[in-house]
Amino acid sequence: MIKVGIVGGTGYTGVELLRILVHHPETELKVITSRSEEGVRVDDMYPNLRGYTDLAFTVPDADALGECDVVFFATPHGVAHALAEEVLNSGARVIDLSADFRLKDVPTWEKWYGQEHGAPGILPEAVYGLPEVYRSDISKARLVACPGCYPTSVELGLIPLIEQGLIEDQLLIADCKTGVSGAGRGAKVGSLFAEAADSFMAYGTSGHRHLPEIRQELKAAAGGKDINITFTPHLAPMIRGILATLYAQVPGQKIEDLQKIYEERYANEPFVDVLPAGSQPATRSVKGSNVCRLALHYHEDTGQVIVLSAIDNLVKGSSGQAVQCMNIMFGLEESMGLQHVALMP
Amino acid sequence: MIKVGIVGGTGYTGVELLRILVHHPETELKVITSRSEEGVRVDDMYPNLRGYTDLAFTVPDADALGECDVVFFATPHGVAHALAEEVLNSGARVIDLSADFRLKDVPTWEKWYGQEHGAPGILPEAVYGLPEVYRSDISKARLVACPGCYPTSVELGLIPLIEQGLIEDQLLIADCKTGVSGAGRGAKVGSLFAEAADSFMAYGTSGHRHLPEIRQELKAAAGGKDINITFTPHLAPMIRGILATLYAQVPGQKIEDLQKIYEERYANEPFVDVLPAGSQPATRSVKGSNVCRLALHYHEDTGQVIVLSAIDNLVKGSSGQAVQCMNIMFGLEESMGLQHVALMP
Amino acid sequence: MIKVGIVGGTGYTGVELLRILVHHPETELKVITSRSEEGVRVDDMYPNLRGYTDLAFTVPDADALGECDVVFFATPHGVAHALAEEVLNSGARVIDLSADFRLKDVPTWEKWYGQEHGAPGILPEAVYGLPEVYRSDISKARLVACPGCYPTSVELGLIPLIEQGLIEDQLLIADCKTGVSGAGRGAKVGSLFAEAADSFMAYGTSGHRHLPEIRQELKAAAGGKDINITFTPHLAPMIRGILATLYAQVPGQKIEDLQKIYEERYANEPFVDVLPAGSQPATRSVKGSNVCRLALHYHEDTGQVIVLSAIDNLVKGSSGQAVQCMNIMFGLEESMGLQHVALMP
Amino acid sequence: MIKVGIVGGTGYTGVELLRILVHHPETELKVITSRSEEGVRVDDMYPNLRGYTDLAFTVPDADALGECDVVFFATPHGVAHALAEEVLNSGARVIDLSADFRLKDVPTWEKWYGQEHGAPGILPEAVYGLPEVYRSDISKARLVACPGCYPTSVELGLIPLIEQGLIEDQLLIADCKTGVSGAGRGAKVGSLFAEAADSFMAYGTSGHRHLPEIRQELKAAAGGKDINITFTPHLAPMIRGILATLYAQVPGQKIEDLQKIYEERYANEPFVDVLPAGSQPATRSVKGSNVCRLALHYHEDTGQVIVLSAIDNLVKGSSGQAVQCMNIMFGLEESMGLQHVALMP
């Protein structure tokens, strides 16, 4: 059994990790930390877990964490910087769900996150936790940086085209819509029910922290060539889910050929589902599940392909993908504990 | 033109007052205060008001408020206690939307609100702002205490039965459901979209501050006789609206007679709409409107009457009723500025 | 492996059965029927099931169904009447999720459902599928009638009090709130998003088909003594979930004693969770799970107990309970395939 | 007083017309038709109108309609084709909220709507009811074709750029999100609460009937030059509202200059509100109001302008704009009866 620790288990990615791990056949949850909720039972805070765990939150302690085989950081950015190295040195592996190790370039991180990078020393060994691209590296990693929710949906949707060299000298567009849980469990006015319900808006239009991450990974898929992209996040009145509507110019193609590119690219992927061309994946079709559903639309007259990419921001966009990485790191069946059917309706 | 001041205009009852008053033909908004938002334009905070007001928030100032004809307090409890007397002394009348002057009994107020009563001196002259009961007193009042949202829905639903002496020696039940805006615009975890959406729960089951207010007014309707009632509030995943489901034992009645009691009681009321017996008022039928819609159901076999009472918590349950009181206090047409048709769908 | 057939798999209880059964380790789905969707793949209709089943809908056929070990009816009322006997005669067992066999009294069924009872011959052997009461009978049954969603929530909430003889000569109240999925997948105006969202209403106040079912079972719990109850359903703007707020008079009690009654009654129940007294179970704490969460509140001054009972109407209120019954009927671990943690947030 | 008739008053645009017209000081509602609801009082179907109208639905009758000064068609496409000419011949003017007269080219209409055009004879005199472009023509029109909801949001957002000649040889993108009321009050599975709530999806990606309308009007704004645009509608889990996110390439610009273009273009428009550059208009800021709120974002590095355009699909996107046209046609103050402040929260 893999001994698991979770740092920062009170937020939505934390409880989602728990929802998944309490049924994972090869893990044993040893410690879960929260400074603010020390001593509180996890199932007092999250009654959906009653009967599945007896754990209580403890104050983060490097020794206790170091006795684990793997430690998940489900924390705001900056926390993993401060604690990860110590945990690694104790022999545990680290899977960071925050943004701390996603960007390879320290100055870029510091610009977008507005603070000094706290762990440049271990950054080089961090592996970007997108199994569909970095599976082999993940299997050998001590430190995995899980992708952001938006980047997961955008990258899975665009990488096949980019890898095929079909995207050159153009400005891609990623018009993305997220549920409100993406803003976390922090008490902010903009996340209130009476503010966010029955309404729809864009935000971060002038620049969002997930943009440099998306650019980094699209560039990697292009073999180091810069890919230009506009990323526009929107807030939708739903709890979970991201739909990315992705626009690219690929003139002179046929939908069958594009479809084949995607089907072949993801043929062996347990958690990427390429729907028949022309499909319309709703976010509810992945609610609670680790699947990314993709669908292609092609307009022959304009040469434009539209890729629709749907994920659950808390599962494939965060905690599910983190467990998928853990399975890879520990040589387990990649889909172990991740076979949830989406809740529909 | 009546010069109007608003203390605490940043919350939901404040913006709702503004939505109503910008179209009120006999008022002129002179000052709106907020300590935290000093200098911010009202329509920067509430863009729905763009084009309707140029006002900016100012720090509360008794002199500026005293130059108004009427000052609305749309503040948390305790604020009106501290400021109302000074405003009254300047010659302005006060309409308090908070709980500060609703309870006639100081110890009861202090018990339920957990602090000392800050203005026992002016409490005796406060008139409870339920026009359907206290219209005449309101017309002469300097200080009006607007009813709570739940009490408005419950009292309008039960008073006709009580006034007729049909309720004796029994435990009434008020099973009430509110939208999340009832919790205000404060950033609380429980009011987050991701917490309150797609879910339903009771709260305050062991005791809620609106209970002593309801008891006070039902007792008044009973001519001073105590009326026993259980009040169970619930949180529904909607923005606005209260539905009160009210249960009473009135054996041996006929639905036609009960219906007649309600129709006669409210025959001349501009904002109480008695639906045909057996109707099902949805809260959306009053969304954005100052109307309370009532419907009666009677089970002959058990002698139980069920009264359904629907209001918009921010309009008849708060700001609309406050303006209705203002109209009465200043001798205006009672429905002036309050003729909004509910938004449906 | 148990061979399973589903009649009427296109509705919400049908797809929920599938969500559960595709992961059930001891069942094999052999046939799923739908007249209207003949030939359509199940996962075309419900893309959340892509990758989990290759089945397509077929026209109902008694021979094919008869080859199953168990056949679930997830159909409107009347269908199981017409088909169940033939299926039973072929040797398959029947678990009916509809209302066809819930009421023991034929005239009562005919009065409430407005049509002739189509299978009075096999009605006597039907066992009411509430495992917490009829576990032993279910284990031997050929024909199980799964309880309605509302009755499940109300009966589990009230039976402990009734079995203890604490309820006499009084009118109980069950004020119940359901999500819109309770109205099924039929295209009705009242179930449209633009009609039901951001609103709240009562319905069926004068009488609802689940009332005689509730009365039948409360009477059984009382050892044959009639129990009087008012049942008021409400429609809440959420997809899933029922919260029943139950009121009873039990003067002179202590909350500790009442709590003990519930804890002991359900001590060995895998799917009834008695929360600490004074808790507030939200429906989201059971979303997607087979658990019923109960909480007690007691008002010493009035002698009133309030029982809050939360279930997912599609799981414990329907398809989950049906699988629980199947597990009992086939001697399997009762919670097999039913260990879903509620999706929260 | 202007005598008004409404054909097809049972749908959402019909009831929204009523919500507006019952307070319009210069109109008198004479007749409202519905074949299916003949004899039903309007306020029985829409209780929000109780107290505001005594009308009942009647069967459409050309004579009764012909006695009106203006007849609104709030009908599915095809109905106005069949009836409008007769009504016009009786001397009434016609404002059609359906798609029947929006497209100037008959074959295009027939291709997208899949049926023969029923009134090509009067089509040439139909004026497209977008006051911000065709105000003068509307003032003289007998027959006005109100724009679709999506086209209103897209055209108001893009026309200033196009009129300035800034858009050439490029593929614009209109990524649009609508509330579910846009699908009408018809009972369709896809519009059910349990299908549309807590989810998000694209639809009509391969082609939507509003595309040729948008192209027609952008071309007109370009002085007859074809403008290429991709239009991707999405369904958001909210009742009302459209947000259009519009992408165009205008390299070498400054945001201040672009902002000035918009502010000047709409300087005298009562219902177009150009927000400060960089703003994020939420659809709730126009809920129930006739205003279109626009905001510009400009990325200097890519030369891309993003225009955010928010309307209420039932008001500026339909019934409000229709009344605005009526005011123009009859020489009234253009904003008469249309000064609703958006309901927020």
CSV table of N, CA, C and O in Angstrom, one decimal, chain A residues 12 15-16 19 22-23 45-50 52 181 198 239-240 273-276 285 287-288 293 314 339-345, chain C residues 12 15-16 19 22-23 45-50 52 181 198 239-240 273-276 285 287-288 293 314 339-345:
chain,number,residue,atom,x,y,z
A,12,TYR,N,-11.2,22.6,-2.5
A,12,TYR,CA,-12.0,21.7,-3.4
A,12,TYR,C,-11.1,20.6,-4.0
A,12,TYR,O,-11.5,19.5,-4.2
A,15,VAL,N,-10.6,17.9,-1.2
A,15,VAL,CA,-11.7,17.0,-0.9
A,15,VAL,C,-11.9,16.1,-2.1
A,15,VAL,O,-12.3,14.9,-2.0
A,16,GLU,N,-11.6,16.6,-3.3
A,16,GLU,CA,-11.7,15.7,-4.5
A,16,GLU,C,-10.7,14.6,-4.5
A,16,GLU,O,-11.0,13.5,-4.9
A,19,ARG,N,-12.1,12.1,-2.2
A,19,ARG,CA,-13.2,11.3,-2.8
A,19,ARG,C,-12.7,10.2,-3.7
A,19,ARG,O,-13.2,9.1,-3.7
A,22,VAL,N,-10.2,7.5,-1.2
A,22,VAL,CA,-10.8,6.5,-0.3
A,22,VAL,C,-11.2,5.2,-1.0
A,22,VAL,O,-11.4,4.2,-0.3
A,23,HIS,N,-11.3,5.2,-2.3
A,23,HIS,CA,-11.7,4.0,-3.0
A,23,HIS,C,-10.5,3.4,-3.8
A,23,HIS,O,-10.7,2.5,-4.5
A,45,MET,N,-16.0,18.3,8.1
A,45,MET,CA,-16.0,19.4,7.1
A,45,MET,C,-16.7,18.9,5.8
A,45,MET,O,-17.4,19.7,5.2
A,46,TYR,N,-16.4,17.7,5.5
A,46,TYR,CA,-17.0,17.1,4.2
A,46,TYR,C,-17.8,15.9,4.5
A,46,TYR,O,-17.3,14.7,4.5
A,47,PRO,N,-19.1,16.0,4.9
A,47,PRO,CA,-19.9,14.9,5.3
A,47,PRO,C,-20.1,13.8,4.3
A,47,PRO,O,-20.5,12.7,4.6
A,48,ASN,N,-19.8,14.1,3.0
A,48,ASN,CA,-19.9,13.1,2.0
A,48,ASN,C,-18.8,12.0,2.3
A,48,ASN,O,-19.0,10.9,1.7
A,49,LEU,N,-17.8,12.3,3.1
A,49,LEU,CA,-16.8,11.3,3.4
A,49,LEU,C,-17.1,10.5,4.7
A,49,LEU,O,-16.3,9.6,5.1
A,50,ARG,N,-18.2,10.7,5.3
A,50,ARG,CA,-18.6,10.0,6.5
A,50,ARG,C,-18.6,8.5,6.2
A,50,ARG,O,-19.3,8.1,5.3
A,52,TYR,N,-16.0,6.8,5.4
A,52,TYR,CA,-14.8,6.5,4.5
A,52,TYR,C,-13.5,6.8,5.1
A,52,TYR,O,-12.5,6.4,4.6
A,181,SER,N,-16.4,26.4,-9.1
A,181,SER,CA,-15.5,25.8,-8.2
A,181,SER,C,-14.1,26.0,-8.6
A,181,SER,O,-13.2,25.9,-7.8
A,198,ASP,N,-27.1,32.4,-12.5
A,198,ASP,CA,-28.0,33.0,-13.5
A,198,ASP,C,-27.3,34.2,-14.2
A,198,ASP,O,-28.0,35.2,-14.5
A,239,ILE,N,-21.3,24.4,-11.1
A,239,ILE,CA,-20.3,24.1,-10.1
A,239,ILE,C,-19.0,23.6,-10.7
A,239,ILE,O,-17.9,24.2,-10.4
A,240,ARG,N,-19.0,22.6,-11.5
A,240,ARG,CA,-17.9,22.0,-12.1
A,240,ARG,C,-17.9,22.1,-13.6
A,240,ARG,O,-19.0,22.1,-14.2
A,273,ASP,N,-11.3,10.9,-24.8
A,273,ASP,CA,-12.3,10.3,-25.6
A,273,ASP,C,-12.6,11.2,-26.8
A,273,ASP,O,-13.2,12.3,-26.6
A,274,VAL,N,-12.2,10.8,-28.0
A,274,VAL,CA,-12.5,11.5,-29.2
A,274,VAL,C,-13.8,11.1,-29.7
A,274,VAL,O,-14.0,10.0,-30.1
A,275,LEU,N,-14.8,12.0,-29.6
A,275,LEU,CA,-16.2,11.8,-30.0
A,275,LEU,C,-16.2,11.8,-31.5
A,275,LEU,O,-15.3,12.3,-32.2
A,276,PRO,N,-17.3,11.2,-32.1
A,276,PRO,CA,-17.5,11.3,-33.6
A,276,PRO,C,-17.5,12.8,-34.0
A,276,PRO,O,-17.9,13.7,-33.3
A,285,SER,N,-21.3,15.6,-19.2
A,285,SER,CA,-20.9,14.2,-19.6
A,285,SER,C,-19.6,13.8,-19.0
A,285,SER,O,-19.1,12.6,-19.2
A,287,LYS,N,-18.8,15.1,-15.7
A,287,LYS,CA,-19.0,15.6,-14.3
A,287,LYS,C,-18.6,14.5,-13.3
A,287,LYS,O,-19.2,13.5,-13.2
A,288,GLY,N,-17.5,14.7,-12.5
A,288,GLY,CA,-17.1,13.7,-11.6
A,288,GLY,C,-16.2,12.6,-12.2
A,288,GLY,O,-15.7,11.7,-11.5
A,293,ARG,N,-13.4,14.9,-23.0
A,293,ARG,CA,-14.1,14.5,-24.3
A,293,ARG,C,-13.8,15.6,-25.3
A,293,ARG,O,-14.0,16.8,-25.0
A,314,LEU,N,-12.1,19.8,-11.6
A,314,LEU,CA,-11.6,19.2,-10.3
A,314,LEU,C,-11.1,17.8,-10.5
A,314,LEU,O,-10.4,17.3,-9.6
A,339,GLN,N,-12.2,5.2,-12.3
A,339,GLN,CA,-13.2,4.8,-13.3
A,339,GLN,C,-14.6,5.3,-13.0
A,339,GLN,O,-15.6,4.6,-13.3
A,340,HIS,N,-14.7,6.5,-12.5
A,340,HIS,CA,-16.0,7.1,-12.2
A,340,HIS,C,-16.8,7.4,-13.4
A,340,HIS,O,-16.2,8.0,-14.3
A,341,VAL,N,-18.0,6.9,-13.5
A,341,VAL,CA,-18.9,7.3,-14.6
A,341,VAL,C,-19.4,8.7,-14.2
A,341,VAL,O,-19.8,9.0,-13.1
A,342,ALA,N,-19.5,9.6,-15.2
A,342,ALA,CA,-20.0,11.0,-14.9
A,342,ALA,C,-21.4,10.9,-14.4
A,342,ALA,O,-22.2,10.1,-14.9
A,343,LEU,N,-21.7,11.8,-13.5
A,343,LEU,CA,-23.1,11.9,-13.0
A,343,LEU,C,-24.0,12.7,-13.9
A,343,LEU,O,-23.8,13.9,-14.2
A,344,MET,N,-24.9,12.0,-14.5
A,344,MET,CA,-25.7,12.5,-15.6
A,344,MET,C,-27.1,11.9,-15.5
A,344,MET,O,-27.2,10.7,-15.7
A,345,PRO,N,-28.2,12.5,-15.1
A,345,PRO,CA,-28.2,14.0,-15.0
A,345,PRO,C,-27.6,14.4,-13.6
A,345,PRO,O,-27.4,13.5,-12.8
C,12,TYR,N,-34.3,8.7,-16.5
C,12,TYR,CA,-33.3,9.0,-15.5
C,12,TYR,C,-33.0,7.8,-14.6
C,12,TYR,O,-31.8,7.6,-14.2
C,15,VAL,N,-30.8,5.3,-16.7
C,15,VAL,CA,-29.3,5.7,-16.9
C,15,VAL,C,-28.6,5.6,-15.5
C,15,VAL,O,-27.4,5.2,-15.5
C,16,GLU,N,-29.3,5.8,-14.5
C,16,GLU,CA,-28.7,5.7,-13.2
C,16,GLU,C,-28.4,4.3,-12.8
C,16,GLU,O,-27.4,4.0,-12.2
C,19,ARG,N,-25.3,3.6,-14.7
C,19,ARG,CA,-24.1,4.1,-14.0
C,19,ARG,C,-23.6,3.2,-12.9
C,19,ARG,O,-22.4,3.1,-12.7
C,22,VAL,N,-22.6,-0.7,-14.4
C,22,VAL,CA,-21.4,-1.0,-15.2
C,22,VAL,C,-20.2,-1.2,-14.3
C,22,VAL,O,-19.2,-1.8,-14.8
C,23,HIS,N,-20.2,-0.8,-13.1
C,23,HIS,CA,-19.1,-1.1,-12.2
C,23,HIS,C,-19.5,-2.2,-11.1
C,23,HIS,O,-18.7,-2.5,-10.2
C,45,MET,N,-26.9,8.0,-26.4
C,45,MET,CA,-27.9,8.7,-25.7
C,45,MET,C,-27.3,9.3,-24.4
C,45,MET,O,-27.6,10.4,-24.0
C,46,TYR,N,-26.4,8.5,-23.8
C,46,TYR,CA,-25.8,8.9,-22.5
C,46,TYR,C,-24.3,8.8,-22.6
C,46,TYR,O,-23.7,7.8,-22.2
C,47,PRO,N,-23.7,9.9,-23.1
C,47,PRO,CA,-22.2,9.8,-23.4
C,47,PRO,C,-21.4,9.6,-22.2
C,47,PRO,O,-20.2,9.2,-22.3
C,48,ASN,N,-21.9,9.8,-21.0
C,48,ASN,CA,-21.1,9.5,-19.8
C,48,ASN,C,-20.8,8.0,-19.7
C,48,ASN,O,-19.9,7.6,-19.0
C,49,LEU,N,-21.5,7.2,-20.5
C,49,LEU,CA,-21.3,5.7,-20.4
C,49,LEU,C,-20.4,5.2,-21.5
C,49,LEU,O,-20.1,4.0,-21.6
C,50,ARG,N,-19.9,6.2,-22.3
C,50,ARG,CA,-18.9,5.7,-23.4
C,50,ARG,C,-17.7,5.0,-22.8
C,50,ARG,O,-17.1,5.5,-21.8
C,52,TYR,N,-18.0,2.2,-21.3
C,52,TYR,CA,-18.5,1.2,-20.3
C,52,TYR,C,-19.5,0.2,-20.8
C,52,TYR,O,-19.7,-0.8,-20.1
C,181,SER,N,-35.1,16.4,-11.4
C,181,SER,CA,-35.0,15.1,-12.0
C,181,SER,C,-36.1,14.2,-11.5
C,181,SER,O,-36.4,13.2,-12.2
C,198,ASP,N,-34.1,29.1,-10.6
C,198,ASP,CA,-34.2,30.3,-9.8
C,198,ASP,C,-35.6,30.6,-9.3
C,198,ASP,O,-36.1,31.7,-9.3
C,239,ILE,N,-30.9,19.6,-9.6
C,239,ILE,CA,-31.1,18.4,-10.4
C,239,ILE,C,-31.6,17.3,-9.6
C,239,ILE,O,-32.6,16.6,-9.8
C,240,ARG,N,-30.8,16.9,-8.6
C,240,ARG,CA,-31.0,15.8,-7.7
C,240,ARG,C,-31.2,16.2,-6.3
C,240,ARG,O,-30.7,17.2,-5.9
C,273,ASP,N,-27.3,7.0,7.6
C,273,ASP,CA,-26.3,7.7,8.4
C,273,ASP,C,-27.0,8.6,9.3
C,273,ASP,O,-27.5,9.7,8.9
C,274,VAL,N,-27.0,8.3,10.6
C,274,VAL,CA,-27.6,9.2,11.6
C,274,VAL,C,-26.5,10.2,12.1
C,274,VAL,O,-25.5,9.8,12.7
C,275,LEU,N,-26.7,11.5,11.7
C,275,LEU,CA,-25.7,12.5,12.0
C,275,LEU,C,-25.8,12.9,13.5
C,275,LEU,O,-26.9,12.6,14.1
C,276,PRO,N,-24.8,13.6,14.0
C,276,PRO,CA,-25.0,14.1,15.4
C,276,PRO,C,-26.2,15.0,15.5
C,276,PRO,O,-26.6,15.7,14.6
C,285,SER,N,-24.7,16.4,0.2
C,285,SER,CA,-23.8,15.5,0.9
C,285,SER,C,-24.2,14.0,0.5
C,285,SER,O,-23.5,13.1,1.0
C,287,LYS,N,-25.3,13.5,-2.9
C,287,LYS,CA,-25.5,13.5,-4.4
C,287,LYS,C,-24.7,12.4,-5.1
C,287,LYS,O,-23.5,12.4,-5.0
C,288,GLY,N,-25.4,11.5,-5.7
C,288,GLY,CA,-24.7,10.4,-6.4
C,288,GLY,C,-24.5,9.2,-5.5
C,288,GLY,O,-23.9,8.2,-6.0
C,293,ARG,N,-29.1,10.5,4.9
C,293,ARG,CA,-28.5,11.1,6.1
C,293,ARG,C,-29.7,11.7,6.9
C,293,ARG,O,-30.5,12.5,6.3
C,314,LEU,N,-32.5,9.8,-7.1
C,314,LEU,CA,-32.2,8.8,-8.2
C,314,LEU,C,-31.4,7.6,-7.7
C,314,LEU,O,-31.3,6.6,-8.4
C,339,GLN,N,-20.8,2.0,-3.4
C,339,GLN,CA,-20.0,2.7,-2.5
C,339,GLN,C,-19.6,4.1,-3.0
C,339,GLN,O,-18.5,4.6,-2.7
C,340,HIS,N,-20.4,4.7,-3.8
C,340,HIS,CA,-20.1,6.0,-4.4
C,340,HIS,C,-20.0,7.1,-3.3
C,340,HIS,O,-21.0,7.2,-2.5
C,341,VAL,N,-19.0,7.8,-3.3
C,341,VAL,CA,-18.9,9.0,-2.4
C,341,VAL,C,-19.6,10.1,-3.1
C,341,VAL,O,-19.5,10.3,-4.3
C,342,ALA,N,-20.5,10.8,-2.3
C,342,ALA,CA,-21.2,11.9,-2.9
C,342,ALA,C,-20.3,13.0,-3.5
C,342,ALA,O,-19.2,13.2,-3.0
C,343,LEU,N,-20.8,13.5,-4.6
C,343,LEU,CA,-20.0,14.6,-5.4
C,343,LEU,C,-20.2,15.9,-4.7
C,343,LEU,O,-21.2,16.5,-4.7
C,344,MET,N,-19.1,16.4,-4.1
C,344,MET,CA,-19.2,17.6,-3.2
C,344,MET,C,-17.9,18.3,-3.3
C,344,MET,O,-16.9,17.8,-2.8
C,345,PRO,N,-17.8,19.5,-3.9
C,345,PRO,CA,-18.9,20.3,-4.4
C,345,PRO,C,-19.3,19.7,-5.8
C,345,PRO,O,-18.7,18.9,-6.3
